[in-house]
Short mmCIF file of C-alpha atoms in Angstrom, two decimals:
data_model
loop_
_atom_site.label_atom_id
_atom_site.label_comp_id
_atom_site.label_asym_id
_atom_site.label_seq_id
_atom_site.Cartn_x
_atom_site.Cartn_y
_atom_site.Cartn_z
CA MET A 16 38.98 -29.12 -12.25
CA LYS A 17 36.60 -29.81 -8.62
CA ILE A 18 39.21 -30.16 -5.56
CA ASP A 19 37.14 -33.14 -3.42
CA ASN A 20 37.43 -31.56 0.01
CA PRO A 21 36.52 -35.00 2.73
CA ASN A 22 36.48 -32.13 5.46
CA PRO A 23 33.61 -29.47 4.74
CA ILE A 24 34.23 -26.15 6.01
CA GLN A 25 32.85 -25.38 10.02
CA TRP A 26 31.72 -22.01 9.97
CA GLN A 27 32.79 -20.26 12.51
CA PHE A 28 30.57 -17.61 12.93
CA SER A 29 31.90 -14.25 15.26
CA GLU A 30 29.05 -13.66 18.39
CA ARG A 31 28.24 -10.64 16.63
CA ALA A 32 26.67 -12.35 13.80
CA SER A 33 24.87 -14.54 15.85
CA GLN A 34 22.97 -11.22 17.57
CA LEU A 35 21.99 -10.02 12.61
CA GLN A 36 18.36 -11.22 12.24
CA SER A 37 16.85 -10.74 9.30
CA SER A 38 14.22 -7.65 8.65
CA PHE A 39 10.19 -8.67 9.78
CA ILE A 40 9.00 -6.05 7.68
CA ARG A 41 11.88 -6.88 4.83
CA GLU A 42 11.03 -11.26 4.97
CA ILE A 43 7.25 -9.46 4.07
CA LEU A 44 7.97 -7.96 2.00
CA LYS A 45 9.42 -11.43 -0.52
CA ILE A 46 5.17 -12.73 0.14
CA THR A 47 3.43 -8.48 -0.56
CA GLN A 48 5.53 -8.48 -3.97
CA ARG A 49 2.86 -10.31 -5.77
CA PRO A 50 0.05 -8.43 -7.35
CA ASP A 51 -3.10 -9.74 -6.54
CA ILE A 52 -1.81 -8.85 -2.51
CA ILE A 53 -3.28 -5.74 -1.04
CA SER A 54 -0.34 -3.91 0.63
CA PHE A 55 -0.02 -1.94 3.60
CA ALA A 56 3.67 -3.82 5.27
CA GLY A 57 6.06 -2.45 3.45
CA GLY A 58 7.48 1.83 4.60
CA LEU A 59 8.35 2.63 -0.05
CA PRO A 60 8.09 6.08 -1.09
CA SER A 61 4.76 5.73 -4.06
CA PRO A 62 7.25 4.85 -7.31
CA LEU A 63 4.33 7.71 -8.74
CA THR A 64 6.85 9.96 -6.38
CA PHE A 65 9.73 9.75 -8.10
CA PRO A 66 11.28 12.18 -10.61
CA VAL A 67 12.30 9.61 -13.26
CA GLU A 68 12.96 12.89 -15.76
CA ARG A 69 14.94 14.70 -14.21
CA MET A 70 16.81 12.32 -12.20
CA LYS A 71 17.97 10.93 -15.60
CA ALA A 72 18.72 14.74 -17.13
CA SER A 73 20.80 15.24 -14.21
CA PHE A 74 22.53 11.84 -14.36
CA ASP A 75 23.33 12.76 -18.65
CA LYS A 76 24.43 15.82 -17.53
CA VAL A 77 26.90 14.94 -14.73
CA LEU A 78 28.66 12.21 -17.31
CA SER A 79 28.71 14.22 -20.36
CA GLU A 80 30.29 17.24 -18.59
CA ASN A 81 32.01 16.07 -15.83
CA GLY A 82 31.67 12.09 -16.04
CA LYS A 83 35.80 11.90 -15.29
CA VAL A 84 35.35 13.04 -11.52
CA ALA A 85 32.10 11.31 -10.91
CA LEU A 86 33.35 7.74 -11.90
CA GLN A 87 36.02 8.20 -9.22
CA TYR A 88 36.80 7.67 -5.92
CA GLY A 89 35.43 10.68 -3.72
CA PRO A 90 36.20 11.80 -0.77
CA THR A 91 34.92 10.25 2.18
CA ASP A 92 32.42 13.28 3.93
CA GLY A 93 30.71 13.58 0.44
CA TYR A 94 30.89 15.82 -1.70
CA ALA A 95 31.33 19.43 -1.26
CA PRO A 96 28.92 21.43 -2.74
CA LEU A 97 26.14 19.48 -1.79
CA ARG A 98 27.54 19.54 2.09
CA GLU A 99 27.37 23.19 1.45
CA TRP A 100 23.48 22.67 -0.29
CA ILE A 101 22.58 20.67 2.96
CA ALA A 102 25.12 22.50 5.41
CA HIS A 103 22.50 25.93 4.92
CA SER A 104 19.10 23.79 4.76
CA LEU A 105 19.72 22.88 8.06
CA SER A 106 21.26 26.82 9.10
CA ASN A 107 18.82 29.30 10.70
CA GLU A 108 19.22 32.02 13.80
CA GLY A 109 19.77 29.26 15.97
CA ALA A 110 22.27 27.15 14.33
CA ARG A 111 24.67 28.00 11.80
CA ILE A 112 25.50 24.67 10.33
CA ALA A 113 29.64 24.07 8.06
CA PRO A 114 29.74 21.66 5.75
CA GLU A 115 32.67 20.32 7.71
CA GLN A 116 29.51 18.58 9.81
CA ILE A 117 27.73 17.17 7.02
CA LEU A 118 28.88 13.45 6.65
CA MET A 119 27.09 11.56 3.95
CA THR A 120 26.08 8.45 3.72
CA SER A 121 25.07 5.80 2.23
CA GLY A 122 21.56 5.96 3.19
CA SER A 123 19.42 6.97 6.64
CA GLN A 124 20.53 3.51 7.63
CA GLN A 125 24.63 3.37 7.56
CA ALA A 126 24.72 6.40 9.03
CA LEU A 127 22.49 4.52 12.64
CA ASP A 128 25.24 1.95 12.34
CA LEU A 129 27.85 4.11 12.05
CA LEU A 130 25.94 6.49 15.34
CA GLY A 131 26.19 2.68 17.59
CA LYS A 132 30.26 1.90 15.87
CA VAL A 133 31.43 4.79 17.37
CA LEU A 134 28.71 5.77 20.54
CA ILE A 135 27.86 2.45 21.63
CA ASP A 136 29.78 -0.43 23.44
CA GLU A 137 27.95 -3.82 24.64
CA GLY A 138 26.53 -2.91 27.37
CA SER A 139 26.66 0.82 27.28
CA ARG A 140 22.24 1.97 27.63
CA VAL A 141 20.68 3.08 24.58
CA LEU A 142 16.81 5.26 25.01
CA VAL A 143 14.41 4.37 22.69
CA GLU A 144 10.76 5.54 22.28
CA THR A 145 8.26 2.86 22.75
CA PRO A 146 7.40 2.05 20.50
CA SER A 147 10.73 2.78 17.67
CA TYR A 148 11.68 2.32 14.30
CA LEU A 149 12.98 -0.80 13.75
CA GLY A 150 15.59 -0.55 11.66
CA ALA A 151 17.71 2.20 14.65
CA LEU A 152 16.82 -1.06 16.42
CA GLN A 153 18.48 -3.70 14.33
CA ALA A 154 21.39 -1.41 13.41
CA PHE A 155 22.43 -0.82 17.67
CA SER A 156 21.79 -4.28 17.95
CA VAL A 157 25.02 -5.56 16.09
CA TYR A 158 26.74 -3.25 18.95
CA ARG A 159 24.46 -5.21 22.45
CA PRO A 160 22.96 -1.99 23.60
CA GLU A 161 20.43 -1.91 26.91
CA PHE A 162 17.93 -0.53 25.58
CA ALA A 163 15.46 0.99 27.67
CA SER A 164 12.47 2.11 26.67
CA VAL A 165 11.03 6.15 27.48
CA GLU A 166 7.69 6.34 27.43
CA THR A 167 5.57 8.24 24.85
CA ASP A 168 1.95 8.76 24.85
CA ASP A 169 -1.55 10.23 21.83
CA HIS A 170 1.00 12.76 21.19
CA GLY A 171 5.02 10.97 21.65
CA LEU A 172 7.83 10.95 23.53
CA VAL A 173 7.38 11.86 26.77
CA PRO A 174 10.11 14.18 27.73
CA ALA A 175 9.95 14.25 31.64
CA SER A 176 9.91 10.27 31.62
CA ILE A 177 13.20 10.24 30.57
CA ASP A 178 14.65 10.26 34.16
CA ALA A 179 14.28 7.04 35.74
CA VAL A 180 15.91 4.95 32.58
CA ALA A 181 18.56 7.84 31.64
CA GLU A 182 21.92 6.92 33.90
CA GLY A 183 24.66 6.32 32.15
CA ALA A 184 23.08 6.53 28.77
CA ARG A 185 24.97 6.96 25.64
CA LEU A 186 22.94 8.12 23.80
CA LEU A 187 18.44 9.19 23.01
CA TYR A 188 17.26 7.99 19.50
CA ALA A 189 13.93 9.55 18.62
CA LEU A 190 11.90 10.27 15.11
CA PRO A 191 10.28 13.23 16.17
CA ASN A 192 8.14 13.72 12.85
CA PHE A 193 5.48 12.14 11.84
CA GLN A 194 6.53 8.54 13.31
CA ASN A 195 7.79 5.12 11.80
CA PRO A 196 6.04 3.48 12.81
CA THR A 197 3.32 5.04 14.69
CA GLY A 198 2.44 9.27 12.61
CA ARG A 199 2.48 10.62 15.80
CA SER A 200 4.52 14.04 16.13
CA LEU A 201 5.91 15.92 18.79
CA SER A 202 4.79 19.93 19.57
CA VAL A 203 6.36 22.08 20.00
CA ALA A 204 6.65 22.58 23.40
CA ARG A 205 7.47 19.17 23.82
CA ARG A 206 10.72 19.25 21.96
CA ILE A 207 12.28 22.05 23.84
CA GLU A 208 11.86 20.18 26.97
CA LEU A 209 13.08 17.37 25.53
CA VAL A 210 16.88 19.68 23.97
CA GLU A 211 16.42 21.16 27.37
CA THR A 212 16.00 17.75 29.23
CA CYS A 213 19.60 16.52 26.90
CA ALA A 214 21.01 19.16 27.36
CA ARG A 215 20.70 19.01 31.79
CA LEU A 216 21.62 15.35 31.43
CA GLY A 217 23.86 15.16 29.09
CA LEU A 218 23.01 12.68 27.53
CA PRO A 219 23.19 13.26 23.34
CA LEU A 220 19.51 13.42 21.04
CA ILE A 221 20.10 11.33 17.97
CA GLU A 222 17.25 13.65 15.78
CA ASP A 223 16.43 10.84 13.17
CA ASP A 224 14.11 12.58 10.40
CA PRO A 225 13.53 11.44 7.03
CA TYR A 226 9.63 12.52 7.17
CA GLY A 227 9.70 15.66 8.11
CA ALA A 228 9.36 17.68 5.58
CA LEU A 229 5.88 15.84 3.88
CA SER A 230 3.45 17.60 6.40
CA TYR A 231 0.39 17.93 4.68
CA LYS A 232 -0.12 21.26 6.03
CA GLY A 233 3.35 22.49 4.33
CA ALA A 234 3.98 24.01 7.79
CA PRO A 235 7.63 21.30 9.05
CA PHE A 236 8.35 21.91 13.43
CA PRO A 237 10.80 23.46 14.61
CA LYS A 238 14.53 21.27 14.32
CA MET A 239 15.38 19.84 17.44
CA LEU A 240 18.79 21.48 16.04
CA SER A 241 18.38 24.72 15.55
CA MET A 242 17.78 24.55 19.65
CA ASN A 243 21.26 22.85 20.80
CA PRO A 244 23.65 22.11 17.95
CA ASP A 245 25.85 21.24 19.95
CA GLY A 246 24.60 17.93 21.80
CA VAL A 247 21.62 17.41 19.23
CA ILE A 248 22.58 14.55 15.82
CA TYR A 249 20.86 15.29 12.62
CA MET A 250 20.21 13.29 10.79
CA GLY A 251 18.45 13.13 7.25
CA SER A 252 17.96 12.04 4.03
CA PHE A 253 16.41 11.62 -0.30
CA SER A 254 14.73 8.67 -0.16
CA LYS A 255 10.88 10.72 1.05
CA VAL A 256 11.79 13.34 -1.29
CA LEU A 257 13.64 12.40 -4.51
CA THR A 258 14.22 8.53 -4.81
CA PRO A 259 15.60 5.82 -2.14
CA GLY A 260 17.35 3.85 -4.92
CA ILE A 261 20.05 6.45 -5.07
CA ARG A 262 20.95 5.46 -1.50
CA LEU A 263 21.70 8.47 -0.38
CA GLY A 264 22.01 10.03 3.28
CA TYR A 265 23.46 12.41 5.63
CA VAL A 266 24.68 13.28 9.32
CA CYS A 267 25.30 16.62 10.92
CA ALA A 268 26.75 16.27 14.08
CA PRO A 269 29.29 18.90 16.30
CA LEU A 270 32.93 18.25 14.74
CA PRO A 271 34.46 15.91 17.15
CA LEU A 272 31.42 13.14 16.75
CA VAL A 273 31.31 13.81 12.13
CA ARG A 274 35.01 13.37 12.63
CA ARG A 275 35.43 9.91 14.38
CA LEU A 276 32.40 8.90 11.98
CA GLU A 277 34.01 9.32 9.20
CA LEU A 278 36.93 7.02 10.62
CA ALA A 279 34.33 4.22 10.62
CA LYS A 280 32.50 5.38 7.84
CA GLN A 281 36.38 5.29 6.01
CA ALA A 282 36.25 1.23 7.56
CA ALA A 283 32.81 0.62 5.97
CA ASP A 284 33.36 1.19 2.32
CA LEU A 285 35.71 4.12 2.23
CA HIS A 286 32.35 6.80 0.50
CA THR A 287 29.06 7.25 -0.16
CA ALA A 288 28.65 7.41 -4.81
CA GLN A 289 30.44 10.27 -6.03
CA LEU A 290 27.78 9.97 -9.07
CA THR A 291 24.82 9.54 -7.14
CA GLN A 292 25.80 12.82 -5.07
CA MET A 293 26.51 15.10 -8.31
CA VAL A 294 23.41 13.98 -10.07
CA VAL A 295 21.75 14.70 -6.89
CA TYR A 296 23.32 18.16 -5.92
CA ASP A 297 22.62 18.76 -9.97
CA VAL A 298 18.73 18.07 -9.40
CA ILE A 299 18.51 19.51 -5.69
CA LYS A 300 20.62 23.64 -6.77
CA ASP A 301 18.22 25.11 -8.67
CA GLY A 302 15.34 24.86 -6.24
CA PHE A 303 13.03 21.75 -7.24
CA LEU A 304 12.37 20.30 -3.91
CA ASP A 305 10.32 23.71 -3.26
CA GLU A 306 8.03 22.46 -6.33
CA HIS A 307 8.54 18.80 -5.78
CA ILE A 308 7.70 18.08 -2.64
CA PRO A 309 4.34 19.50 -2.21
CA THR A 310 3.23 17.28 -5.16
CA ILE A 311 4.63 14.32 -2.61
CA ARG A 312 2.32 15.99 0.44
CA THR A 313 -0.45 16.10 -1.75
CA LEU A 314 -0.36 12.81 -2.67
CA TYR A 315 -0.01 11.17 0.03
CA SER A 316 -1.95 13.51 2.05
CA GLN A 317 -4.83 12.16 -0.29
CA GLN A 318 -3.85 8.68 0.36
CA CYS A 319 -3.85 9.15 3.99
CA GLN A 320 -7.83 10.04 4.40
CA ALA A 321 -8.82 7.57 1.83
CA MET A 322 -7.96 4.95 4.99
CA LEU A 323 -8.31 6.90 7.97
CA ASP A 324 -12.36 6.99 5.73
CA ALA A 325 -12.28 3.64 5.11
CA LEU A 326 -10.83 2.62 9.36
CA ASP A 327 -14.05 4.79 10.17
CA GLU A 328 -16.18 3.49 7.98
CA PHE A 329 -14.74 -0.46 8.84
CA PHE A 330 -13.14 -1.06 11.52
CA PRO A 331 -15.05 -1.60 15.41
CA THR A 332 -15.20 1.25 17.34
CA SER A 333 -13.55 -1.03 19.82
CA VAL A 334 -10.12 -0.44 17.78
CA HIS A 335 -7.89 2.98 17.85
CA TRP A 336 -5.88 4.88 15.73
CA THR A 337 -3.73 7.44 15.27
CA ARG A 338 -5.21 10.38 12.83
CA PRO A 339 -1.44 12.07 10.99
CA GLU A 340 -0.48 15.26 10.00
CA GLY A 341 2.50 13.71 7.51
CA GLY A 342 4.32 11.05 6.55
CA MET A 343 2.78 7.80 5.34
CA PHE A 344 1.95 5.79 8.20
CA ILE A 345 -1.27 4.90 11.05
CA TRP A 346 -0.84 3.62 14.21
CA VAL A 347 -4.13 1.24 15.26
CA THR A 348 -4.21 -0.63 18.46
CA LEU A 349 -6.55 -3.61 18.75
CA PRO A 350 -9.13 -4.57 21.54
CA GLN A 351 -6.39 -7.39 24.28
CA SER A 352 -7.53 -9.79 23.04
CA ILE A 353 -6.43 -10.22 19.75
CA ASP A 354 -2.61 -11.19 18.20
CA ALA A 355 -2.03 -9.49 15.60
CA MET A 356 0.86 -12.07 14.09
CA LYS A 357 -2.26 -13.76 14.83
CA LEU A 358 -4.02 -11.43 12.71
CA LEU A 359 -1.67 -11.18 9.75
CA ASP A 360 -1.73 -15.48 8.84
CA GLN A 361 -5.46 -14.63 7.94
CA ALA A 362 -4.82 -11.03 7.07
CA LEU A 363 -2.80 -13.04 4.05
CA ALA A 364 -4.74 -15.57 3.05
CA ALA A 365 -7.08 -12.23 2.30
CA LYS A 366 -4.06 -11.15 0.08
CA VAL A 367 -3.25 -8.59 2.71
CA ALA A 368 -0.42 -7.32 4.08
CA PHE A 369 0.51 -5.01 7.59
CA VAL A 370 3.61 -5.44 10.09
CA PRO A 371 2.60 -6.25 13.56
CA GLY A 372 3.96 -3.63 15.83
CA ALA A 373 5.97 -5.99 17.94
CA PRO A 374 9.03 -6.14 16.34
CA PHE A 375 8.66 -2.06 16.94
CA TYR A 376 9.30 -2.58 21.14
CA ALA A 377 12.57 -3.12 22.44
CA ASN A 378 11.51 -4.17 25.65
CA ALA A 379 8.12 -5.52 26.24
CA PRO A 380 6.63 -5.38 23.13
CA GLU A 381 2.93 -4.74 22.63
CA THR A 382 1.13 -7.13 20.20
CA ASN A 383 -2.29 -6.27 20.01
CA THR A 384 -0.63 -3.56 17.54
CA LEU A 385 0.31 -2.86 14.30
CA ARG A 386 0.99 -0.58 11.18
CA LEU A 387 -0.47 -0.08 8.59
CA SER A 388 1.27 1.87 5.45
CA PHE A 389 -1.13 3.45 2.81
CA VAL A 390 1.38 5.76 0.64
CA THR A 391 2.05 2.97 -2.18
CA VAL A 392 -2.16 1.70 -2.30
CA PRO A 393 -4.18 3.09 -4.51
CA PRO A 394 -7.39 4.43 -2.69
CA GLU A 395 -10.18 1.93 -4.04
CA ARG A 396 -7.92 -0.67 -3.05
CA ILE A 397 -7.08 0.85 -0.05
CA ARG A 398 -11.29 1.23 0.57
CA GLU A 399 -11.44 -3.19 -0.05
CA GLY A 400 -8.44 -4.28 1.41
CA ILE A 401 -9.22 -2.19 5.21
CA ALA A 402 -12.45 -3.80 4.47
CA ILE A 403 -10.96 -7.21 4.32
CA LEU A 404 -9.30 -6.02 7.37
CA GLY A 405 -11.97 -5.06 9.83
CA LYS A 406 -14.05 -8.04 8.62
CA LEU A 407 -11.06 -10.61 10.56
CA ILE A 408 -11.13 -8.24 13.58
CA THR A 409 -15.06 -8.51 13.93
CA ALA A 410 -14.60 -12.34 13.51
CA ASN A 411 -11.67 -12.48 16.17
CA LEU A 412 -13.51 -9.93 18.08
CA THR A 413 -16.65 -12.17 18.13
CA GLU A 414 -14.94 -15.77 18.76
#
């Protein structure tokens, strides 16, 4: 029986809820699901790289041999064998990582939220790159920090610029490898300078590394974690090297911090699904990633080169773009007269999508920038889509 309600509820949302904003990228993705759209918008791994049969075999094995454990509640910090595997993979002569330093999360996005919850108060200063990962800006914004932008150039974050904005800062968030959105990477010299600067300032450094394994040359950069394990918080994910649908990430942090993160996770979701952790461990424990990741690198390298070739052919000489050596993204800087948001409307009408750059800035957005992702589009469609964008940009220059 439905009850007549003469007084509909007047929802009173919290101040925090009023700060929540939809991801601009997620809104674009709703538009670009049609097969006739050439979408360079989503930062999605290519489904061609998903090891479906290997995952299926491991799901069958785990459920057949240890189903009652896999389907039960698990410990908040995560499945012990998987945490041990991660700790071993992060350890080297510079840093010995203990399994107790690893906290499994429901994707690295949850790690960002937990770090914000534990480290940020309202008004806390948080240092971010210019531009920075939109998902991090969203996660931290819920806790109402004061974002301070760290200077960047064509080679990424400029460590020498940190001192000018560091006073009172709670943390510095950086993506040193094939950064989202720019595709830039920090040189070894800059990594050392960045770690030394943060250590001197007593400033926690978050090293977010979802793309580090995707170097086209196959030679990964050294992790900043190994340079200062007591001051660097390392974030990793299985989304880009296996599949994002399993929602499995992790954070490696000094013990005092990881214990606080564990308490925050208990309040959030108790634990990450034990089944998916056990399956991922079964997939990777015998060296599968050493065989699988090179196939991802090869595919992404070929598609990146296809886009770079198309950009060289079709974009005006007044447009500039990055030339990444790994990862999933190219960053484009248009002439100042072109607003990428307005260009997006024109592009969507021509059935091409991209992400305007403005949402990636914590402060002072540059509206003449945009991000292109190439990994889910075959080379012939990349060329077709870039040709369309080139014509639109040229038309805007002549108006």
